[in-house]
XYZ file of C-alpha atoms in Angstrom:
309
model
C 32.199 -15.140 -23.998
C 30.185 -12.813 -25.926
C 30.517 -9.071 -25.366
C 27.379 -7.944 -27.190
C 25.076 -5.694 -25.215
C 21.339 -6.203 -24.282
C 19.100 -4.380 -26.574
C 17.785 -1.193 -24.885
C 14.072 -1.681 -24.368
C 13.413 1.675 -25.809
C 14.691 0.490 -28.953
C 11.817 -2.510 -29.076
C 8.775 -1.990 -30.903
C 6.120 -0.930 -28.535
C 3.280 -3.297 -27.980
C 0.769 -0.951 -26.464
C 0.324 2.852 -26.138
C -0.235 3.626 -22.349
C -1.914 6.637 -20.868
C -2.432 7.642 -17.225
C -5.170 9.247 -15.763
C -4.240 10.739 -12.393
C -0.400 11.378 -12.268
C -0.053 10.748 -8.552
C 2.747 8.571 -7.199
C 1.410 5.437 -8.586
C 0.386 5.939 -12.192
C 3.867 7.402 -13.384
C 5.929 4.581 -11.834
C 3.446 2.014 -13.318
C 3.603 3.602 -16.786
C 7.399 3.943 -16.382
C 7.595 0.238 -15.581
C 5.600 -0.662 -18.542
C 7.807 1.360 -20.672
C 10.789 -0.898 -19.673
C 8.921 -3.918 -20.799
C 8.492 -2.088 -24.362
C 5.213 -0.598 -24.266
C 5.070 3.151 -24.866
C 3.669 5.898 -22.709
C 1.881 8.363 -24.768
C -0.259 10.776 -22.475
C -0.836 11.614 -18.824
C -3.108 13.913 -17.029
C -2.663 15.801 -13.705
C -4.009 18.593 -11.861
C -1.826 19.527 -9.109
C 1.681 21.119 -9.488
C 3.087 18.037 -7.659
C 1.350 15.667 -10.164
C 2.776 17.576 -13.127
C 6.288 17.476 -11.894
C 5.920 13.542 -11.248
C 4.721 12.923 -14.633
C 7.654 15.057 -16.229
C 10.346 13.299 -14.008
C 9.257 9.786 -14.342
C 7.739 9.992 -17.937
C 9.925 12.456 -19.969
C 8.342 14.005 -22.967
C 4.868 12.553 -22.173
C 2.609 15.214 -23.007
C 0.011 16.138 -20.047
C -3.546 16.637 -21.483
C -7.066 16.201 -20.257
C -8.498 12.732 -19.422
C -10.532 12.331 -22.500
C -7.347 13.100 -24.443
C -5.305 10.634 -22.608
C -8.097 7.810 -23.487
C -8.083 8.802 -27.246
C -4.408 8.421 -27.483
C -4.022 5.070 -25.386
C -4.646 1.474 -25.928
C -3.745 0.779 -22.362
C -5.152 3.215 -19.766
C -4.183 3.454 -16.110
C -6.719 4.988 -14.032
C -4.518 5.758 -10.699
C -6.992 8.297 -8.828
C -8.113 8.227 -5.292
C -10.350 5.243 -4.558
C -13.142 7.744 -3.766
C -12.885 9.188 -7.094
C -12.849 6.323 -9.154
C -16.336 5.397 -9.596
C -17.346 8.729 -10.648
C -14.327 9.220 -13.065
C -15.287 5.578 -14.531
C -18.966 6.856 -15.055
C -18.117 10.140 -16.596
C -15.686 8.743 -19.020
C -18.521 6.314 -20.251
C -21.069 9.037 -20.423
C -18.835 11.329 -22.702
C -18.087 8.415 -25.213
C -14.282 8.668 -24.084
C -13.919 4.641 -23.691
C -13.383 2.726 -27.010
C -14.091 -0.808 -27.470
C -11.207 -3.145 -27.240
C -9.449 -0.414 -25.021
C -7.649 -2.022 -21.914
C -8.829 -0.159 -18.680
C -6.840 -0.488 -15.736
C -7.440 0.674 -12.159
C -4.965 0.457 -9.252
C -7.437 0.809 -6.361
C -7.132 -1.717 -3.564
C -10.618 -1.278 -2.450
C -12.299 -1.989 -5.790
C -12.333 -5.020 -7.901
C -13.566 -5.297 -11.773
C -16.926 -4.284 -10.902
C -16.399 -0.599 -10.640
C -15.451 -0.566 -14.281
C -18.828 -2.121 -15.426
C -19.698 1.247 -17.256
C -16.592 0.844 -19.093
C -17.255 -2.871 -19.830
C -20.573 -1.761 -21.138
C -18.649 0.646 -23.549
C -16.623 -2.184 -25.071
C -13.515 -1.693 -22.683
C -11.558 -4.677 -21.178
C -11.601 -4.127 -17.281
C -8.722 -4.929 -15.014
C -8.120 -4.306 -11.584
C -4.231 -4.226 -10.665
C -3.443 -3.206 -7.050
C 0.362 -2.872 -6.216
C 0.911 -3.892 -2.600
C 3.500 -1.262 -2.244
C 3.988 2.002 -0.932
C 4.960 4.990 -3.308
C 7.304 7.867 -3.031
C 6.585 9.531 -6.461
C 10.208 9.113 -7.221
C 12.169 6.705 -9.743
C 13.000 4.290 -6.630
C 9.365 3.041 -6.899
C 10.109 1.446 -10.488
C 12.807 -0.462 -8.675
C 10.639 -1.475 -5.842
C 8.036 -3.056 -8.158
C 10.131 -5.892 -8.907
C 9.022 -8.661 -6.865
C 5.899 -6.612 -5.677
C 2.955 -8.581 -5.139
C -0.242 -7.025 -7.210
C -3.870 -7.830 -6.180
C -5.415 -9.023 -9.274
C -8.987 -8.988 -10.052
C -10.725 -9.356 -13.726
C -13.214 -11.287 -15.605
C -12.148 -14.761 -16.185
C -11.353 -14.498 -19.785
C -8.866 -11.532 -18.994
C -7.221 -13.103 -16.086
C -4.090 -14.180 -18.259
C -3.915 -10.731 -19.675
C -4.143 -9.105 -16.383
C -1.436 -11.469 -14.834
C 0.776 -11.019 -17.826
C 0.757 -7.177 -17.423
C 1.826 -7.504 -13.742
C 4.764 -9.884 -14.693
C 5.763 -7.284 -17.308
C 6.060 -4.859 -14.679
C 8.297 -7.018 -12.455
C 5.420 -7.955 -10.230
C 3.879 -11.165 -8.709
C 0.129 -11.474 -9.559
C -2.174 -12.636 -6.727
C -5.715 -13.304 -7.544
C -8.217 -11.526 -5.245
C -12.031 -12.692 -5.609
C -14.420 -9.575 -6.342
C -15.843 -9.685 -2.974
C -12.738 -9.983 -1.026
C -11.320 -6.775 -2.130
C -12.363 -4.562 0.681
C -10.968 -7.072 3.345
C -7.752 -7.568 1.159
C -7.152 -3.832 1.194
C -8.038 -3.390 4.831
C -5.324 -6.111 5.596
C -2.845 -4.113 3.577
C -3.849 -0.740 5.538
C -3.743 -2.291 8.772
C -0.247 -3.663 8.252
C 1.348 -1.042 6.264
C -0.497 2.281 6.707
C -0.862 1.969 10.310
C 2.727 0.921 10.836
C 3.899 4.307 9.520
C 1.735 6.019 12.253
C 3.028 3.952 14.969
C 6.892 4.496 13.967
C 6.371 7.947 13.590
C 4.729 8.199 17.062
C 7.575 5.957 18.363
C 10.375 8.283 16.924
C 8.503 11.346 18.625
C 8.475 9.851 21.850
C 12.234 8.781 21.668
C 12.918 12.319 20.970
C 11.122 13.404 23.893
C 12.964 10.943 25.832
C 16.360 12.448 24.804
C 17.505 10.136 21.964
C 19.377 11.930 19.442
C 18.812 9.570 16.504
C 15.590 7.582 17.024
C 15.813 6.108 13.464
C 19.096 4.727 14.200
C 17.724 3.241 17.458
C 14.423 1.985 15.871
C 16.031 0.560 12.408
C 17.495 -2.395 13.806
C 14.764 -3.280 16.168
C 11.885 -2.824 13.788
C 13.956 -4.782 10.912
C 14.148 -7.737 13.569
C 10.616 -7.519 14.631
C 9.324 -7.547 11.219
C 11.421 -10.274 10.087
C 10.326 -12.464 13.105
C 6.584 -11.525 12.599
C 6.777 -12.699 9.086
C 8.418 -15.806 9.972
C 6.827 -16.788 13.079
C 3.431 -14.893 13.338
C 2.154 -14.621 16.901
C 5.165 -16.697 18.285
C 7.257 -13.475 17.538
C 5.257 -11.420 20.201
C 7.569 -10.294 23.085
C 7.602 -7.350 25.424
C 5.626 -6.295 28.601
C 2.191 -7.079 27.219
C 3.090 -10.613 26.098
C 4.736 -11.339 29.533
C 1.726 -9.944 31.438
C 3.905 -7.140 33.115
C 0.819 -5.152 34.289
C 2.944 -2.610 36.227
C 5.121 -1.784 33.224
C 2.183 -1.035 30.967
C 0.631 1.120 33.733
C 3.794 2.870 33.939
C 3.957 3.380 30.183
C 0.188 4.844 30.128
C 1.084 7.120 32.884
C 4.209 8.588 30.924
C 2.262 8.821 27.646
C -0.613 10.628 29.322
C 2.056 13.077 30.718
C 3.847 13.394 27.683
C 1.860 12.534 24.663
C -1.730 11.946 25.447
C -2.677 11.678 21.754
C -1.022 8.496 21.772
C -2.738 6.906 24.736
C -5.777 5.574 22.882
C -3.726 3.813 20.316
C -1.336 2.339 22.829
C -4.421 0.771 24.919
C -6.066 -0.468 21.599
C -2.764 -2.179 20.330
C -1.955 -3.528 23.851
C -5.496 -5.107 24.283
C -5.050 -6.731 20.862
C -1.593 -7.943 21.578
C -3.027 -9.303 24.891
C -5.721 -11.119 23.173
C -3.518 -12.817 20.624
C -0.808 -13.734 23.319
C -3.639 -15.380 25.617
C -4.934 -17.356 22.680
C -1.496 -18.577 21.715
C -0.601 -19.618 25.279
C 2.287 -16.740 25.431
C 0.269 -14.779 28.118
C -0.219 -16.851 31.407
C -3.917 -16.606 32.440
C -3.009 -15.859 36.001
C -0.942 -12.859 34.841
C -3.669 -11.856 32.419
C -6.232 -10.496 34.847
C -4.177 -7.632 36.308
C -2.965 -6.593 33.053
C -6.545 -6.466 31.298
C -7.524 -4.375 34.516
C -4.813 -2.026 33.560
C -5.818 -1.910 29.940
C -9.584 -1.217 31.044
C -8.790 1.570 33.419
C -5.237 2.786 31.999
C -3.885 2.429 35.780
C -2.717 -0.398 37.834
C -4.915 0.717 40.861
C -1.833 2.904 42.382
C -2.090 5.961 40.275
C -0.314 4.368 37.383
C 2.940 4.037 39.494
C 5.099 1.041 38.320
C 4.912 -1.891 40.806
């Protein structure tokens, strides 16, 4: 058996120089991943102290310079700024002549497709939208999490293979998203991931209020099982008092939430209504039990001042 070691990616000739405009949580991680694939990060820009620390940590030795200088040094530029800032950034870079013909310009916004890069396209750049469907921490663990991560890919048809190749080099799985479907795609991810964090954080706060010393330890196995069941079985995985039609239990929940955490009531009722609708549609909630339950969800009580029956 050969004992020769695999070559270090840093010893391979870099194929593209890489720059990052917006050293938030995403950009440095993607650039570090591209570095592992043989590309060479050469410049980054960041405004806040936190952004600068992240860049220094994930991209050691890479200089922090203004955005125009990042573009001047880079063949592949990652635009990793907040969604609302992206159109203005692209227009500004195009108007100042910072964009070069043939330059690969990649944004990571989930909301936008390639059209937002039209000013750069008119300047001769090659526009790509590569959105990693992942939550980022701003630490090296993000690079590891990119392995097997799906990316929402949108690009002109002639650049599709190049876009997908970059995703694969970062260890990701390309998923083609049509331009007009980008907002819907992004809304789906926000609904599933961003709102999940809010729900879990609220659940942990309520468990602490109920006297549970380690709510994370209690919730961990339950949430792991619920997520696995949901991914495997969809609506068939629904359980709990709403799916069972336990109107009295749901009313008791609302009463306690009003008393201890009134800020959670609106979210609880909204999610319970959505759950009831899905349980009814899939035959999990019996119609004869649904009427009382829906009355509770409409009024927040069971007609007996919220006491459990």
